[in-house]
Amino acid sequence: MKFNHTIRGKIADYGTMIFSEVSKLFNEYRAIDLSRGFPNFQQDKKLAELIKKHVDEDRNYYLSINGHKGLRRNISAIFKEKYGIEYNPSQEITITAGASQAIYTVLSSTVRENDEVIIFEPSYDLYAPTVEINQGKPIYVKLEEPDFHIDWSKVQKLITPNTRMIILNNPNSPTGTILKAHDLDELYRIVNGTDIMVLGDESLQFLIYDGYEHNSLARKRELAERSFIVGGFGKAFQITGWRVGFCIAPEDLMHEFRKLHQYIAFNVNTPAQFALDEYLSGGVDFDQIAGAFAQKRDYFAQLLSDTSFELLPVKSGMFQPVKFPKEEGLSDKDFALKLIKEYGVAGVPLSAYLHDHSNFGIVRFCFARPQEILDEAAQKLKLVK
């Protein structure tokens, strides 16, 4: 079947996501998948028991468009404990169908024609197309190597009367870097006295290692007052397929968010919301969860210690970025495809997280996998010279 007419797509300049291309190849070559950012080792069995319980108890109906009240109260309590700020669960927190839906809704409810949105790269590849769908203009700022920090002087120079929003991915995926306290100060210095809003994609806030502190936008009230904060429990609890996230914002910003949210999502997975509310109400040791991921990181790093890869520091998240052996004319995308076809291991090139896909010379692997999978992958990667 074919539509025999011209289609003028709204994001014609964007092709298939790199994950789709890599997924097709690793299935074709039966490669080990270290590309996709989801943990697939055993989650707490209590979560599985809870969602089954709530399905069996017929909690399969629509909830409030804004989400389960108890779950929103639990999220409010987490932010108060971690960051010392109290959000109103009724007016300032909304449950979403994953963090991606929350991000899409934030941008679609705020960005207008010719608005400029500052995006730091490498970054999640949802941001820019969503800005463009809404007729906005992405303004790119590349993170500074080797530690992927923000040069705020460069940001300052890009601020114009059309600047509508700044997007901060903290912790950053895919680099694993985190913002420092002075970054929040610099950000506030730039936005103070303007009507610029901030979108904080803090989806990995529960996966920070080695005693580092998560400097959420919520930690600085002057920023929180102009910020949407997006998060979720999918990766930390290893339930990414449940698609339950959240958005937090001051009441006036949340009012705009909810006007669009009602048409995009209407309802979020009801049994999953009940299960998460009950699970969080029982108390969760987020430090223990982060510790389990840190052990995976350290184990994988040890496995790769005698390979030809240069491992970059990982302070958060679930990805190990590596520099690969240089080969004339070989980009990081070429190398990632070569890994799949010749060595049977799938990773993702960091160039996939740049708007122009320019060569970054770095590939990232997801270490949130069972030990036997990491062992097998490492044996194959040791063959790379």
Short mmCIF file of C-alpha atoms in Angstrom, two decimals:
data_model
loop_
_atom_site.label_atom_id
_atom_site.label_comp_id
_atom_site.label_asym_id
_atom_site.label_seq_id
_atom_site.Cartn_x
_atom_site.Cartn_y
_atom_site.Cartn_z
CA MET A 1 0.00 0.00 0.00
CA LYS A 2 1.34 3.43 -0.92
CA PHE A 3 0.25 7.05 -0.54
CA ASN A 4 0.91 8.46 -4.00
CA HIS A 5 1.14 12.11 -3.05
CA THR A 6 3.80 14.47 -1.74
CA ILE A 7 4.26 14.38 2.03
CA ARG A 8 5.63 17.54 3.59
CA GLY A 9 6.86 16.24 6.91
CA LYS A 10 7.34 18.60 9.86
CA ILE A 11 10.75 17.12 10.70
CA ALA A 12 11.90 16.15 7.21
CA ASP A 13 15.55 16.79 8.09
CA TYR A 14 15.54 14.05 10.73
CA GLY A 15 16.06 10.43 9.81
CA THR A 16 15.63 7.22 11.77
CA MET A 17 17.08 7.29 15.28
CA ILE A 18 20.49 5.64 15.62
CA PHE A 19 18.95 3.12 18.03
CA SER A 20 16.72 1.76 15.26
CA GLU A 21 19.66 1.40 12.89
CA VAL A 22 21.83 -0.30 15.50
CA SER A 23 18.95 -2.52 16.64
CA LYS A 24 18.39 -3.78 13.13
CA LEU A 25 22.07 -4.61 12.75
CA PHE A 26 22.61 -6.34 16.09
CA ASN A 27 19.60 -8.54 15.38
CA GLU A 28 20.93 -9.33 11.92
CA TYR A 29 24.44 -10.15 13.20
CA ARG A 30 23.27 -11.64 16.52
CA ALA A 31 25.47 -9.18 18.38
CA ILE A 32 25.45 -8.51 22.13
CA ASP A 33 23.33 -5.46 22.81
CA LEU A 34 25.19 -2.87 24.89
CA SER A 35 23.61 -0.06 22.90
CA ARG A 36 20.19 0.60 24.38
CA GLY A 37 19.89 2.45 27.67
CA PHE A 38 17.80 0.10 29.71
CA PRO A 39 18.89 -2.12 32.59
CA ASN A 40 18.00 -5.77 32.09
CA PHE A 41 19.24 -7.38 35.26
CA GLN A 42 16.74 -8.41 37.94
CA GLN A 43 14.58 -5.67 39.42
CA ASP A 44 13.17 -5.90 42.94
CA LYS A 45 10.65 -8.74 42.74
CA LYS A 46 8.36 -6.77 45.02
CA LEU A 47 7.64 -4.39 42.13
CA ALA A 48 6.46 -7.26 39.94
CA GLU A 49 4.32 -8.56 42.79
CA LEU A 50 2.80 -5.13 43.37
CA ILE A 51 1.81 -4.47 39.78
CA LYS A 52 0.30 -7.94 39.51
CA LYS A 53 -1.59 -7.32 42.75
CA HIS A 54 -3.10 -4.10 41.46
CA VAL A 55 -4.04 -5.65 38.11
CA ASP A 56 -5.70 -8.55 39.95
CA GLU A 57 -7.54 -6.07 42.18
CA ASP A 58 -9.01 -4.49 39.03
CA ARG A 59 -7.14 -1.20 39.23
CA ASN A 60 -7.15 -1.02 35.44
CA TYR A 61 -9.33 2.07 35.03
CA TYR A 62 -8.57 5.70 34.24
CA LEU A 63 -7.08 7.75 37.05
CA SER A 64 -6.97 11.51 37.40
CA ILE A 65 -5.36 13.08 34.34
CA ASN A 66 -2.75 14.52 36.69
CA GLY A 67 -1.84 11.11 38.10
CA HIS A 68 -2.18 9.06 41.28
CA LYS A 69 -2.41 11.41 44.29
CA GLY A 70 -0.34 9.18 46.55
CA LEU A 71 2.41 8.84 43.96
CA ARG A 72 2.54 12.61 43.55
CA ARG A 73 2.80 12.98 47.34
CA ASN A 74 5.68 10.51 47.40
CA ILE A 75 7.52 12.44 44.68
CA SER A 76 7.01 15.66 46.61
CA ALA A 77 8.44 14.01 49.74
CA ILE A 78 11.51 12.79 47.82
CA PHE A 79 12.27 16.29 46.53
CA LYS A 80 11.78 17.80 49.98
CA GLU A 81 14.18 15.30 51.53
CA LYS A 82 16.82 15.51 48.78
CA TYR A 83 16.70 19.18 47.86
CA GLY A 84 14.89 20.97 50.68
CA ILE A 85 12.06 22.27 48.52
CA GLU A 86 8.39 21.38 48.92
CA TYR A 87 6.26 21.07 45.79
CA ASN A 88 2.47 21.00 46.05
CA PRO A 89 1.42 17.51 44.86
CA SER A 90 -1.97 18.76 43.68
CA GLN A 91 -0.85 21.80 41.70
CA GLU A 92 2.84 21.33 40.88
CA ILE A 93 3.39 17.64 40.07
CA THR A 94 1.98 15.64 37.14
CA ILE A 95 2.52 11.95 36.36
CA THR A 96 3.46 11.32 32.72
CA ALA A 97 3.85 8.43 30.31
CA GLY A 98 7.60 8.36 30.82
CA ALA A 99 10.10 11.21 30.86
CA SER A 100 10.02 11.55 27.06
CA GLN A 101 6.33 12.43 27.06
CA ALA A 102 6.98 14.97 29.79
CA ILE A 103 9.78 16.59 27.76
CA TYR A 104 7.64 16.67 24.62
CA THR A 105 4.76 18.25 26.53
CA VAL A 106 6.95 20.88 28.20
CA LEU A 107 8.40 22.01 24.88
CA SER A 108 5.11 21.84 23.01
CA SER A 109 3.31 23.88 25.65
CA THR A 110 5.92 26.66 25.81
CA VAL A 111 7.87 26.97 22.53
CA ARG A 112 6.36 29.20 19.87
CA GLU A 113 7.36 30.20 16.35
CA ASN A 114 10.89 31.68 16.21
CA ASP A 115 11.58 30.97 19.89
CA GLU A 116 15.17 29.91 20.52
CA VAL A 117 15.98 26.96 22.77
CA ILE A 118 19.55 26.35 23.96
CA ILE A 119 20.57 22.68 23.86
CA PHE A 120 23.86 21.30 25.15
CA GLU A 121 25.50 18.54 23.11
CA PRO A 122 25.94 15.64 23.17
CA SER A 123 22.32 15.34 24.23
CA TYR A 124 19.19 13.21 24.12
CA ASP A 125 17.94 13.29 20.54
CA LEU A 126 14.34 14.15 21.45
CA TYR A 127 15.01 17.79 22.27
CA ALA A 128 15.81 19.34 18.89
CA PRO A 129 13.08 17.73 16.75
CA THR A 130 10.46 18.64 19.34
CA VAL A 131 11.63 22.25 19.28
CA GLU A 132 11.41 22.28 15.49
CA ILE A 133 7.99 20.61 15.43
CA ASN A 134 6.83 23.64 17.38
CA GLN A 135 8.52 26.02 14.92
CA GLY A 136 11.23 26.94 17.37
CA LYS A 137 14.97 27.12 16.67
CA PRO A 138 17.50 24.89 18.45
CA ILE A 139 20.67 26.73 19.48
CA TYR A 140 23.49 24.26 20.11
CA VAL A 141 26.29 24.52 22.65
CA LYS A 142 28.88 21.76 22.64
CA LEU A 143 30.09 20.55 26.04
CA GLU A 144 33.80 21.16 26.56
CA GLU A 145 36.13 18.18 26.42
CA PRO A 146 37.68 16.28 28.03
CA ASP A 147 35.33 16.46 31.03
CA PHE A 148 32.23 17.69 29.14
CA HIS A 149 31.67 20.82 31.22
CA ILE A 150 29.63 23.88 30.21
CA ASP A 151 31.41 27.05 29.14
CA TRP A 152 28.88 29.57 30.43
CA SER A 153 30.59 32.46 28.67
CA LYS A 154 29.60 30.82 25.37
CA VAL A 155 26.03 30.44 26.61
CA GLN A 156 25.88 34.11 27.58
CA LYS A 157 26.86 35.16 24.06
CA LEU A 158 24.00 33.13 22.58
CA ILE A 159 21.27 34.77 24.64
CA THR A 160 18.97 36.95 22.52
CA PRO A 161 15.52 38.50 22.95
CA ASN A 162 14.18 35.33 21.30
CA THR A 163 15.71 32.93 23.83
CA ARG A 164 12.75 31.08 25.31
CA MET A 165 14.30 28.16 27.16
CA ILE A 166 17.52 26.44 28.19
CA ILE A 167 17.53 22.63 28.40
CA LEU A 168 19.81 21.01 30.96
CA ASN A 169 20.27 17.24 30.97
CA ASN A 170 21.62 16.53 34.46
CA PRO A 171 23.02 13.93 34.90
CA ASN A 172 24.01 14.06 31.28
CA SER A 173 23.31 11.11 29.06
CA PRO A 174 25.40 9.85 27.34
CA THR A 175 28.55 11.32 28.97
CA GLY A 176 27.71 10.57 32.62
CA THR A 177 28.77 14.05 33.76
CA ILE A 178 26.89 16.05 36.41
CA LEU A 179 26.47 19.74 37.14
CA LYS A 180 28.36 21.40 39.98
CA ALA A 181 26.89 23.97 42.36
CA HIS A 182 28.63 26.79 40.51
CA ASP A 183 26.86 25.73 37.30
CA LEU A 184 23.53 26.57 38.92
CA ASP A 185 24.95 29.93 40.00
CA GLU A 186 26.15 30.66 36.46
CA LEU A 187 22.81 29.62 34.99
CA TYR A 188 20.94 31.91 37.36
CA ARG A 189 23.28 34.78 36.54
CA ILE A 190 22.32 34.39 32.88
CA VAL A 191 18.54 34.00 33.27
CA ASN A 192 18.03 36.45 36.14
CA GLY A 193 16.01 39.44 34.97
CA THR A 194 14.77 37.63 31.84
CA ASP A 195 11.68 35.55 31.07
CA ILE A 196 13.80 32.56 30.02
CA MET A 197 12.51 29.24 31.32
CA VAL A 198 14.60 26.15 32.09
CA LEU A 199 13.82 22.51 31.35
CA GLY A 200 15.74 20.13 33.59
CA ASP A 201 15.85 16.58 32.25
CA GLU A 202 16.87 14.83 35.48
CA SER A 203 15.83 11.32 34.47
CA LEU A 204 19.02 9.78 35.89
CA GLN A 205 19.03 11.68 39.20
CA PHE A 206 18.93 8.47 41.26
CA LEU A 207 22.01 7.00 39.54
CA ILE A 208 24.89 9.15 40.80
CA TYR A 209 28.06 7.52 42.13
CA ASP A 210 31.13 7.95 44.31
CA GLY A 211 29.52 10.36 46.75
CA TYR A 212 28.85 13.07 44.17
CA GLU A 213 25.88 15.33 44.82
CA HIS A 214 23.03 15.83 42.40
CA ASN A 215 22.65 19.56 41.89
CA SER A 216 19.04 19.58 40.79
CA LEU A 217 17.41 22.78 39.62
CA ALA A 218 15.19 22.28 42.66
CA ARG A 219 18.19 22.90 44.89
CA LYS A 220 18.26 26.61 43.95
CA ARG A 221 14.83 28.16 44.56
CA GLU A 222 15.47 31.10 42.23
CA LEU A 223 15.89 28.60 39.38
CA ALA A 224 13.09 26.30 40.52
CA GLU A 225 10.69 29.21 40.17
CA ARG A 226 11.23 29.24 36.39
CA SER A 227 11.91 25.55 35.78
CA PHE A 228 10.21 22.39 34.62
CA ILE A 229 11.91 19.33 36.14
CA VAL A 230 11.38 15.98 34.44
CA GLY A 231 12.23 12.62 35.99
CA GLY A 232 11.22 9.02 36.44
CA PHE A 233 11.94 5.75 38.18
CA GLY A 234 12.19 3.48 35.13
CA LYS A 235 15.96 3.14 34.96
CA ALA A 236 16.67 3.15 38.70
CA PHE A 237 14.01 0.51 39.39
CA GLN A 238 14.72 -1.34 36.10
CA ILE A 239 11.14 -0.97 34.87
CA THR A 240 11.66 1.18 31.77
CA GLY A 241 8.79 -0.54 29.97
CA TRP A 242 6.26 0.66 32.53
CA ARG A 243 6.56 4.18 31.06
CA VAL A 244 5.85 6.19 34.21
CA GLY A 245 7.57 9.54 34.64
CA PHE A 246 6.79 12.88 36.19
CA CYS A 247 7.01 16.62 35.63
CA ILE A 248 7.41 19.18 38.41
CA ALA A 249 6.96 22.92 37.98
CA PRO A 250 5.56 26.00 39.73
CA GLU A 251 1.77 26.21 39.53
CA ASP A 252 1.59 28.76 36.71
CA LEU A 253 3.96 26.75 34.51
CA MET A 254 2.25 23.47 35.42
CA HIS A 255 -1.10 24.98 34.42
CA GLU A 256 0.21 25.40 30.85
CA PHE A 257 1.75 21.92 30.91
CA ARG A 258 -1.50 20.27 31.99
CA LYS A 259 -3.56 21.98 29.31
CA LEU A 260 -1.58 20.04 26.70
CA HIS A 261 -0.90 16.92 28.78
CA GLN A 262 -4.63 16.14 28.86
CA TYR A 263 -4.65 15.77 25.07
CA ILE A 264 -1.35 13.92 24.70
CA ALA A 265 -1.56 11.31 27.46
CA PHE A 266 -4.96 11.58 29.17
CA ASN A 267 -4.07 8.62 31.39
CA VAL A 268 -0.86 6.93 32.48
CA ASN A 269 -0.51 3.20 33.25
CA THR A 270 -2.86 2.86 36.23
CA PRO A 271 -1.62 -0.40 37.83
CA ALA A 272 1.97 0.86 37.53
CA GLN A 273 1.09 4.09 39.34
CA PHE A 274 -0.55 2.18 42.19
CA ALA A 275 2.44 -0.18 42.37
CA LEU A 276 4.98 2.66 42.46
CA ASP A 277 3.01 4.54 45.09
CA GLU A 278 2.92 1.50 47.36
CA TYR A 279 6.58 0.69 46.70
CA LEU A 280 7.76 4.22 47.51
CA SER A 281 5.52 4.40 50.57
CA GLY A 282 7.39 1.41 51.98
CA GLY A 283 10.69 3.31 51.83
CA VAL A 284 13.36 3.02 49.14
CA ASP A 285 17.12 3.13 49.66
CA PHE A 286 18.22 5.07 46.59
CA ASP A 287 21.85 4.95 47.72
CA GLN A 288 21.71 1.16 47.64
CA ILE A 289 20.26 1.23 44.14
CA ALA A 290 23.00 3.59 42.94
CA GLY A 291 25.55 1.34 44.60
CA ALA A 292 24.35 -1.68 42.62
CA PHE A 293 24.77 0.23 39.36
CA ALA A 294 28.19 1.50 40.46
CA GLN A 295 29.27 -2.11 41.00
CA LYS A 296 28.21 -2.89 37.43
CA ARG A 297 30.19 0.12 36.21
CA ASP A 298 33.30 -0.95 38.12
CA TYR A 299 33.00 -4.57 37.03
CA PHE A 300 32.72 -3.63 33.36
CA ALA A 301 35.59 -1.14 33.66
CA GLN A 302 37.79 -3.86 35.14
CA LEU A 303 36.91 -6.19 32.28
CA LEU A 304 37.95 -3.54 29.76
CA SER A 305 41.11 -2.52 31.59
CA ASP A 306 43.36 -4.66 29.40
CA THR A 307 41.72 -3.79 26.09
CA SER A 308 42.73 -1.17 23.54
CA PHE A 309 39.95 1.18 24.66
CA GLU A 310 40.48 4.32 26.74
CA LEU A 311 37.74 4.51 29.36
CA LEU A 312 36.35 7.93 30.26
CA PRO A 313 35.20 8.71 33.83
CA VAL A 314 31.57 7.86 34.65
CA LYS A 315 29.98 9.75 37.55
CA SER A 316 26.38 8.80 36.82
CA GLY A 317 24.01 6.90 34.58
CA MET A 318 24.53 3.52 32.99
CA PHE A 319 26.87 4.14 30.07
CA GLN A 320 30.62 3.71 29.73
CA PRO A 321 32.03 6.06 27.07
CA VAL A 322 35.27 4.86 25.48
CA LYS A 323 37.77 6.19 23.00
CA PHE A 324 38.60 3.54 20.46
CA PRO A 325 41.86 2.76 18.61
CA LYS A 326 42.36 5.33 15.86
CA GLU A 327 42.10 4.12 12.30
CA GLU A 328 42.53 6.43 9.32
CA GLY A 329 39.20 7.69 8.01
CA LEU A 330 37.14 5.73 10.55
CA SER A 331 34.45 7.77 12.30
CA ASP A 332 32.83 6.73 15.56
CA LYS A 333 29.71 5.67 13.64
CA ASP A 334 31.84 3.58 11.26
CA PHE A 335 33.56 2.02 14.24
CA ALA A 336 30.26 1.24 15.99
CA LEU A 337 28.98 -0.52 12.87
CA LYS A 338 32.28 -2.37 12.53
CA LEU A 339 31.97 -3.57 16.14
CA ILE A 340 28.60 -5.12 15.37
CA LYS A 341 29.55 -6.73 12.08
CA GLU A 342 33.07 -7.95 12.90
CA TYR A 343 33.10 -8.40 16.68
CA GLY A 344 29.48 -8.98 17.63
CA VAL A 345 29.05 -6.15 20.15
CA ALA A 346 26.65 -3.22 19.75
CA GLY A 347 27.40 0.23 21.15
CA VAL A 348 26.32 3.73 20.15
CA PRO A 349 28.60 6.44 18.69
CA LEU A 350 28.48 9.77 20.52
CA SER A 351 28.17 11.52 17.16
CA ALA A 352 24.56 10.29 17.19
CA TYR A 353 23.96 12.83 19.96
CA LEU A 354 25.20 15.79 17.89
CA HIS A 355 22.88 17.64 15.54
CA ASP A 356 25.41 17.52 12.70
CA HIS A 357 26.57 13.96 13.54
CA SER A 358 30.19 15.08 13.29
CA ASN A 359 32.78 12.54 14.38
CA PHE A 360 33.29 12.52 18.16
CA GLY A 361 35.71 9.60 18.30
CA ILE A 362 33.81 8.04 21.20
CA VAL A 363 31.46 5.06 21.52
CA ARG A 364 29.36 4.29 24.60
CA PHE A 365 28.35 0.93 26.05
CA CYS A 366 25.53 0.24 28.51
CA PHE A 367 26.92 -1.63 31.52
CA ALA A 368 23.51 -2.26 33.14
CA ARG A 369 23.49 -5.88 32.01
CA PRO A 370 23.80 -9.28 33.70
CA GLN A 371 27.37 -10.28 34.55
CA GLU A 372 27.47 -13.10 32.01
CA ILE A 373 26.56 -10.69 29.20
CA LEU A 374 29.26 -8.23 30.26
CA ASP A 375 31.77 -11.10 30.44
CA GLU A 376 30.93 -12.27 26.93
CA ALA A 377 31.01 -8.75 25.52
CA ALA A 378 34.39 -8.05 27.11
CA GLN A 379 35.90 -11.17 25.59
CA LYS A 380 34.86 -9.95 22.15
CA LEU A 381 36.05 -6.39 22.80
CA LYS A 382 39.48 -7.65 23.84
CA LEU A 383 39.96 -8.75 20.23
CA VAL A 384 39.75 -5.16 18.99
CA LYS A 385 43.20 -3.77 18.20
#
